[in-house]
Short mmCIF file of C-alpha atoms in Angstrom, two decimals:
data_model
loop_
_atom_site.label_atom_id
_atom_site.label_comp_id
_atom_site.label_asym_id
_atom_site.label_seq_id
_atom_site.Cartn_x
_atom_site.Cartn_y
_atom_site.Cartn_z
CA UNK A 1 125.65 49.89 33.17
CA UNK A 2 122.72 47.54 33.74
CA UNK A 3 123.13 43.97 32.54
CA UNK A 4 120.83 42.91 29.71
CA UNK A 5 118.10 40.65 31.13
CA UNK A 6 118.47 37.03 30.09
CA UNK A 7 115.52 35.85 28.04
CA UNK A 8 113.51 33.03 29.57
CA UNK A 9 113.41 29.78 27.61
CA UNK A 10 110.10 29.05 25.91
CA UNK A 11 107.87 26.31 27.28
CA UNK A 12 104.62 25.08 25.79
CA UNK A 13 102.21 23.92 28.49
CA UNK A 14 99.47 21.51 27.50
CA UNK A 15 96.70 21.67 30.11
CA UNK A 16 94.58 18.53 30.21
CA UNK A 17 90.85 19.03 30.55
CA UNK A 18 88.88 17.74 32.35
CA UNK A 19 91.21 17.85 35.35
CA UNK A 20 90.80 18.39 39.07
CA UNK A 21 87.58 18.13 41.06
CA UNK A 22 84.90 15.72 39.90
CA UNK A 23 81.24 16.01 40.90
CA UNK A 24 81.58 13.42 43.70
CA UNK A 25 84.55 15.22 45.28
CA UNK A 26 82.89 18.62 44.93
CA UNK A 27 79.74 17.27 46.62
CA UNK A 28 81.70 15.67 49.49
CA UNK A 29 83.62 18.87 50.24
CA UNK A 30 80.42 20.92 50.14
CA UNK A 31 78.80 18.51 52.61
CA UNK A 32 81.59 19.18 55.13
CA UNK A 33 81.52 22.94 54.57
CA UNK A 34 77.73 23.20 54.86
CA UNK A 35 77.65 20.91 57.91
CA UNK A 36 80.11 23.20 59.69
CA UNK A 37 77.99 26.19 58.63
CA UNK A 38 74.76 24.56 59.89
CA UNK A 39 75.92 22.75 63.04
CA UNK A 40 79.02 24.73 63.98
CA UNK A 41 82.48 23.33 64.69
CA UNK A 42 83.64 20.76 65.34
CA UNK A 43 82.17 18.41 62.77
CA UNK A 44 83.77 14.98 62.63
CA UNK A 45 84.76 13.24 59.39
CA UNK A 46 85.50 9.53 59.26
CA UNK A 47 88.62 9.09 57.15
CA UNK A 48 89.88 11.83 54.81
CA UNK A 49 86.83 13.24 53.05
CA UNK A 50 88.82 13.03 49.80
CA UNK A 51 92.45 12.07 49.26
CA UNK A 52 94.06 15.50 49.03
CA UNK A 53 96.26 17.08 51.67
CA UNK A 54 95.40 20.68 50.76
CA UNK A 55 91.65 20.03 50.92
CA UNK A 56 91.91 18.18 54.23
CA UNK A 57 94.07 20.89 55.82
CA UNK A 58 91.67 23.63 54.67
CA UNK A 59 88.67 21.81 56.14
CA UNK A 60 90.58 21.23 59.40
CA UNK A 61 91.13 24.98 59.63
CA UNK A 62 87.36 25.48 59.21
CA UNK A 63 86.55 23.11 62.08
CA UNK A 64 86.52 19.57 60.66
CA UNK A 65 88.10 16.87 62.82
CA UNK A 66 89.28 13.81 60.89
CA UNK A 67 89.16 10.42 62.61
CA UNK A 68 89.57 6.82 61.51
CA UNK A 69 86.76 5.24 63.52
CA UNK A 70 83.26 6.31 64.55
CA UNK A 71 84.10 5.37 68.15
CA UNK A 72 86.51 8.33 68.30
CA UNK A 73 83.62 10.81 67.91
CA UNK A 74 81.42 12.26 70.66
CA UNK A 75 77.76 11.34 70.25
CA UNK A 76 76.58 14.96 70.36
CA UNK A 77 78.43 16.10 67.20
CA UNK A 78 77.70 15.29 63.55
CA UNK A 79 79.86 12.73 61.75
CA UNK A 80 80.39 12.61 57.98
CA UNK A 81 81.39 9.52 56.01
CA UNK A 82 83.96 10.09 53.27
CA UNK A 83 83.40 10.09 49.51
CA UNK A 84 84.99 6.64 49.26
CA UNK A 85 82.09 4.94 51.04
CA UNK A 86 82.03 2.87 54.22
CA UNK A 87 81.06 -0.67 55.25
CA UNK A 88 77.45 -1.12 56.37
CA UNK A 89 78.68 -1.60 59.94
CA UNK A 90 79.73 2.07 60.12
CA UNK A 91 76.30 3.77 59.78
CA UNK A 92 74.88 0.91 61.91
CA UNK A 93 77.28 1.90 64.70
CA UNK A 94 76.33 5.58 64.33
CA UNK A 95 72.63 4.73 64.58
CA UNK A 96 73.27 2.55 67.63
CA UNK A 97 75.05 5.47 69.30
CA UNK A 98 72.18 7.78 68.22
CA UNK A 99 74.55 10.05 66.30
CA UNK A 100 73.65 12.47 63.54
CA UNK A 101 75.51 11.30 60.47
CA UNK A 102 75.81 12.52 56.90
CA UNK A 103 76.89 10.22 54.09
CA UNK A 104 79.20 11.89 51.55
CA UNK A 105 79.74 8.66 49.60
CA UNK A 106 80.04 9.44 45.89
CA UNK A 107 76.81 8.36 44.17
CA UNK A 108 78.87 6.38 41.64
CA UNK A 109 80.45 4.40 44.49
CA UNK A 110 76.98 3.84 45.94
CA UNK A 111 75.97 2.45 42.53
CA UNK A 112 78.68 -0.21 42.88
CA UNK A 113 77.39 -1.04 46.39
CA UNK A 114 73.89 -1.56 45.00
CA UNK A 115 75.23 -3.75 42.19
CA UNK A 116 77.14 -5.97 44.63
CA UNK A 117 74.03 -6.39 46.80
CA UNK A 118 71.92 -7.24 43.73
CA UNK A 119 74.39 -9.93 42.64
CA UNK A 120 74.41 -11.37 46.16
CA UNK A 121 70.61 -11.51 46.23
CA UNK A 122 70.72 -13.48 42.98
CA UNK A 123 73.12 -15.98 44.54
CA UNK A 124 76.13 -15.03 42.42
CA UNK A 125 79.73 -15.21 43.63
CA UNK A 126 81.14 -11.69 43.44
CA UNK A 127 84.55 -10.54 42.26
CA UNK A 128 85.67 -6.99 43.08
CA UNK A 129 88.46 -5.62 40.88
CA UNK A 130 90.39 -3.14 43.01
CA UNK A 131 93.35 -2.35 45.25
CA UNK A 132 93.60 -4.07 48.62
CA UNK A 133 93.20 -1.70 51.57
CA UNK A 134 91.83 1.24 49.58
CA UNK A 135 88.92 2.80 51.52
CA UNK A 136 86.57 2.35 48.58
CA UNK A 137 87.40 -1.36 48.40
CA UNK A 138 86.94 -1.74 52.16
CA UNK A 139 83.57 0.00 51.89
CA UNK A 140 82.35 -2.08 48.96
CA UNK A 141 83.42 -5.40 50.48
CA UNK A 142 81.78 -4.28 53.71
CA UNK A 143 78.34 -4.07 52.09
CA UNK A 144 78.06 -7.86 52.34
CA UNK A 145 78.99 -10.54 54.88
CA UNK A 146 82.70 -11.21 55.29
CA UNK A 147 84.13 -13.55 52.68
CA UNK A 148 81.31 -13.06 50.17
CA UNK A 149 83.30 -10.70 47.91
CA UNK A 150 86.60 -11.90 46.41
CA UNK A 151 89.19 -9.19 45.64
CA UNK A 152 91.04 -9.43 42.33
CA UNK A 153 93.97 -7.05 41.81
CA UNK A 154 95.75 -8.47 38.75
CA UNK A 155 95.28 -10.68 35.71
CA UNK A 156 97.30 -13.32 37.60
CA UNK A 157 94.70 -13.29 40.39
CA UNK A 158 92.05 -14.35 37.87
CA UNK A 159 93.87 -17.64 37.26
CA UNK A 160 93.83 -18.56 40.95
CA UNK A 161 90.17 -17.64 41.58
CA UNK A 162 88.12 -20.82 41.93
CA UNK A 163 84.39 -20.18 42.38
CA UNK A 164 81.98 -22.83 43.57
CA UNK A 165 79.96 -22.41 40.38
CA UNK A 166 81.91 -20.99 37.40
CA UNK A 167 78.58 -20.32 35.63
CA UNK A 168 77.29 -18.06 38.42
CA UNK A 169 79.91 -15.33 38.87
CA UNK A 170 79.65 -11.52 38.71
CA UNK A 171 82.17 -8.70 38.90
CA UNK A 172 82.17 -5.07 40.05
CA UNK A 173 85.11 -2.66 40.14
CA UNK A 174 86.62 0.13 42.18
CA UNK A 175 85.69 3.42 40.48
CA UNK A 176 89.19 4.96 40.31
CA UNK A 177 91.18 2.27 38.49
CA UNK A 178 93.26 2.44 35.32
CA UNK A 179 90.83 1.92 32.47
CA UNK A 180 93.41 -0.02 30.43
CA UNK A 181 94.60 -2.25 33.29
CA UNK A 182 91.04 -3.04 34.29
CA UNK A 183 90.13 -3.92 30.71
CA UNK A 184 92.82 -6.62 30.74
CA UNK A 185 91.49 -8.07 34.00
CA UNK A 186 87.90 -8.04 32.72
CA UNK A 187 89.04 -9.75 29.51
CA UNK A 188 90.75 -12.47 31.56
CA UNK A 189 87.60 -12.94 33.68
CA UNK A 190 85.34 -13.15 30.63
CA UNK A 191 87.69 -15.61 28.94
CA UNK A 192 87.74 -17.87 31.99
CA UNK A 193 84.07 -17.38 32.90
CA UNK A 194 82.16 -16.67 29.63
CA UNK A 195 78.85 -16.29 31.48
CA UNK A 196 80.10 -13.79 34.07
CA UNK A 197 77.61 -11.05 34.94
CA UNK A 198 78.88 -7.56 34.14
CA UNK A 199 77.83 -4.13 35.45
CA UNK A 200 74.85 -2.57 33.65
CA UNK A 201 77.11 0.44 33.13
CA UNK A 202 80.88 0.52 33.57
CA UNK A 203 81.89 0.95 37.23
CA UNK A 204 85.01 3.04 36.59
CA UNK A 205 83.55 6.50 36.97
CA UNK A 206 83.22 9.00 34.15
CA UNK A 207 85.67 11.38 35.85
CA UNK A 208 88.44 8.78 36.16
CA UNK A 209 87.95 7.76 32.53
CA UNK A 210 87.83 11.35 31.26
CA UNK A 211 91.00 12.39 33.10
CA UNK A 212 92.89 9.38 31.79
CA UNK A 213 91.73 10.08 28.23
CA UNK A 214 92.78 13.73 28.59
CA UNK A 215 96.28 12.65 29.65
CA UNK A 216 96.50 10.39 26.59
CA UNK A 217 95.46 13.37 24.45
CA UNK A 218 98.36 15.55 25.67
CA UNK A 219 101.01 12.85 26.18
CA UNK A 220 102.18 12.59 22.57
CA UNK A 221 103.06 16.29 22.46
CA UNK A 222 104.45 16.45 26.03
CA UNK A 223 108.01 15.58 26.99
CA UNK A 224 107.20 15.60 30.71
CA UNK A 225 103.89 15.25 32.60
CA UNK A 226 103.14 16.79 36.00
CA UNK A 227 100.12 15.43 37.88
CA UNK A 228 98.85 17.54 40.77
CA UNK A 229 97.51 15.22 43.46
CA UNK A 230 98.31 13.47 46.71
CA UNK A 231 100.18 10.14 46.80
CA UNK A 232 97.26 8.37 48.52
CA UNK A 233 94.88 9.42 45.72
CA UNK A 234 94.29 6.34 43.58
CA UNK A 235 93.05 8.25 40.53
CA UNK A 236 96.04 10.65 40.68
CA UNK A 237 98.54 7.78 40.82
CA UNK A 238 96.77 6.19 37.84
CA UNK A 239 97.24 9.40 35.82
CA UNK A 240 101.01 9.17 36.31
CA UNK A 241 100.91 5.56 35.12
CA UNK A 242 98.82 6.49 32.07
CA UNK A 243 101.30 9.23 31.17
CA UNK A 244 104.29 6.91 31.42
CA UNK A 245 102.53 4.28 29.35
CA UNK A 246 101.70 6.91 26.72
CA UNK A 247 105.40 7.66 26.30
CA UNK A 248 106.25 10.88 28.15
CA UNK A 249 109.93 11.14 29.16
CA UNK A 250 109.02 11.61 32.80
CA UNK A 251 105.76 11.69 34.74
CA UNK A 252 105.67 13.02 38.29
CA UNK A 253 103.04 13.31 41.04
CA UNK A 254 103.23 16.46 43.15
CA UNK A 255 100.99 17.67 45.96
CA UNK A 256 101.84 21.31 45.24
CA UNK A 257 104.08 23.53 43.12
CA UNK A 258 106.86 23.61 45.72
CA UNK A 259 107.42 19.86 45.24
CA UNK A 260 108.38 20.24 41.58
CA UNK A 261 112.11 19.75 40.97
CA UNK A 262 113.66 22.10 38.45
CA UNK A 263 115.86 19.36 36.98
CA UNK A 264 112.74 17.52 35.77
CA UNK A 265 112.26 20.32 33.24
CA UNK A 266 115.85 20.83 32.11
CA UNK A 267 116.08 21.04 28.34
CA UNK A 268 112.40 20.48 27.59
CA UNK A 269 110.17 22.60 25.36
CA UNK A 270 106.77 21.01 26.12
CA UNK A 271 105.08 20.09 29.40
CA UNK A 272 101.77 18.38 30.13
CA UNK A 273 99.82 19.26 33.29
CA UNK A 274 96.78 17.63 34.83
CA UNK A 275 95.26 17.14 38.28
CA UNK A 276 93.60 14.23 40.02
CA UNK A 277 89.87 14.30 40.75
CA UNK A 278 90.46 15.37 44.37
CA UNK A 279 92.92 18.20 43.62
CA UNK A 280 91.64 21.81 43.51
CA UNK A 281 92.31 24.02 40.48
CA UNK A 282 94.05 26.54 42.76
CA UNK A 283 97.02 24.15 43.00
CA UNK A 284 97.27 23.90 39.21
CA UNK A 285 97.31 27.70 38.91
CA UNK A 286 100.03 27.94 41.58
CA UNK A 287 102.11 25.48 39.56
CA UNK A 288 101.68 27.58 36.42
CA UNK A 289 102.71 30.70 38.36
CA UNK A 290 105.89 28.97 39.49
CA UNK A 291 106.65 27.82 35.95
CA UNK A 292 106.18 31.40 34.72
CA UNK A 293 109.08 32.58 36.89
CA UNK A 294 111.45 30.36 34.90
CA UNK A 295 109.86 30.05 31.45
CA UNK A 296 108.12 32.13 28.83
CA UNK A 297 104.90 30.10 28.79
CA UNK A 298 102.52 29.35 25.97
CA UNK A 299 99.45 27.61 27.41
CA UNK A 300 97.09 25.42 25.41
CA UNK A 301 94.09 23.67 26.94
CA UNK A 302 93.35 20.25 25.45
CA UNK A 303 89.79 19.08 26.13
CA UNK A 304 88.75 15.80 24.48
CA UNK A 305 85.58 15.76 26.62
CA UNK A 306 83.46 18.18 28.65
CA UNK A 307 81.89 17.41 32.01
CA UNK A 308 78.49 18.69 33.12
CA UNK A 309 77.67 16.18 35.90
CA UNK A 310 76.43 17.56 39.23
CA UNK A 311 75.27 15.64 42.30
CA UNK A 312 72.66 16.89 44.78
CA UNK A 313 73.51 17.54 48.41
CA UNK A 314 71.65 15.74 51.23
CA UNK A 315 68.30 17.41 51.82
CA UNK A 316 69.10 18.03 55.51
CA UNK A 317 71.80 20.51 54.42
CA UNK A 318 69.69 22.36 51.85
CA UNK A 319 66.38 22.62 53.71
#
C-alpha cells in the first residue's frame, strides 16, 4: 500500500520590489552584449562590468574577456569600462594607445564625477563618503589630482578630518551606500562644518534607496531575509545589513539558490526575498523554485515604489 504523501509546511514569501537590475546595470550589460554583436568576440571589459558572478560568467561565454588593466588588452579590440566608473587616467591611456573604448559608467556615477570636478573648480576641499578600494570610489577619486579628495568611511573619520579651510568644504558620496549609515555621516559633517556644500540631488542612487526601502517594508513580517547577490556587490551587502537592522531573525547573502542552507529556514513561516541591483531576476525565480520543493508557498509582492528609469545606450552601438 502506498504511503500517504507528507504535506509540505506552509511558507509565506514576501518578494521585495523593486529588486534586481537597476537601469545603470541593465545599460552596462547591454553595452557589452551589443559590442560583441557589432564588433565580434573578443571584446575586452576592464574590471567586472557589474558585481555579479552569474552575469560575468554569461558574458564570458558570449565572448567578453575581463581584465583589470587597459594594458592587458590588444589595441585592435574594443575595451569597455565598467558601470562603476574609472579614473580619468584610464580613458586617457586608451586614447594614447588609439583604442576603441566604450564607457559603461552608470550615468548616476558620472553625475558624482561632475559634482566633484565642480567643487574642485570652486576651490573647495572635497570629502567622498564611501568604502576604500571599491571600484566606484577609485574612479571618483581618480577624476581629480591625487590627494585632492579625502575619503570618509565612518562617523569617526569625520572627527579626524582637518581641512585647510573649514568654511570651504564639500562632500559627495558613493552611490551604493546604506542610506541610514550615510545619513549619520552627513549629519556629523554638517554639525562640524555648518557651511559644507552638499550635492544638488542626493548621490546615493534611486535604485539603492528603493531596494533598501523595499527591504524595510518586508522585514517586519519576515522571520528570515534572503538577498540574491554576489559578496563583492556593495548594494547587495547593504541590503543584508538593512534587513538585520530592521529586525529579521537572520539575513543571508547568496549568489544562487544552491547556496541556501536548509537549516536557515527551519521552523519559519515567513521569508523575505530581494536581490541586489546587479542580480538578474532569473536567480530569484530559481530560488523560489527550490523553495517550492520543500514548502507550500504563498507569494506576496511588496512594492513601496515603482521604477521607470531607463538610460540610453552610446550612440555608436545604436546607429
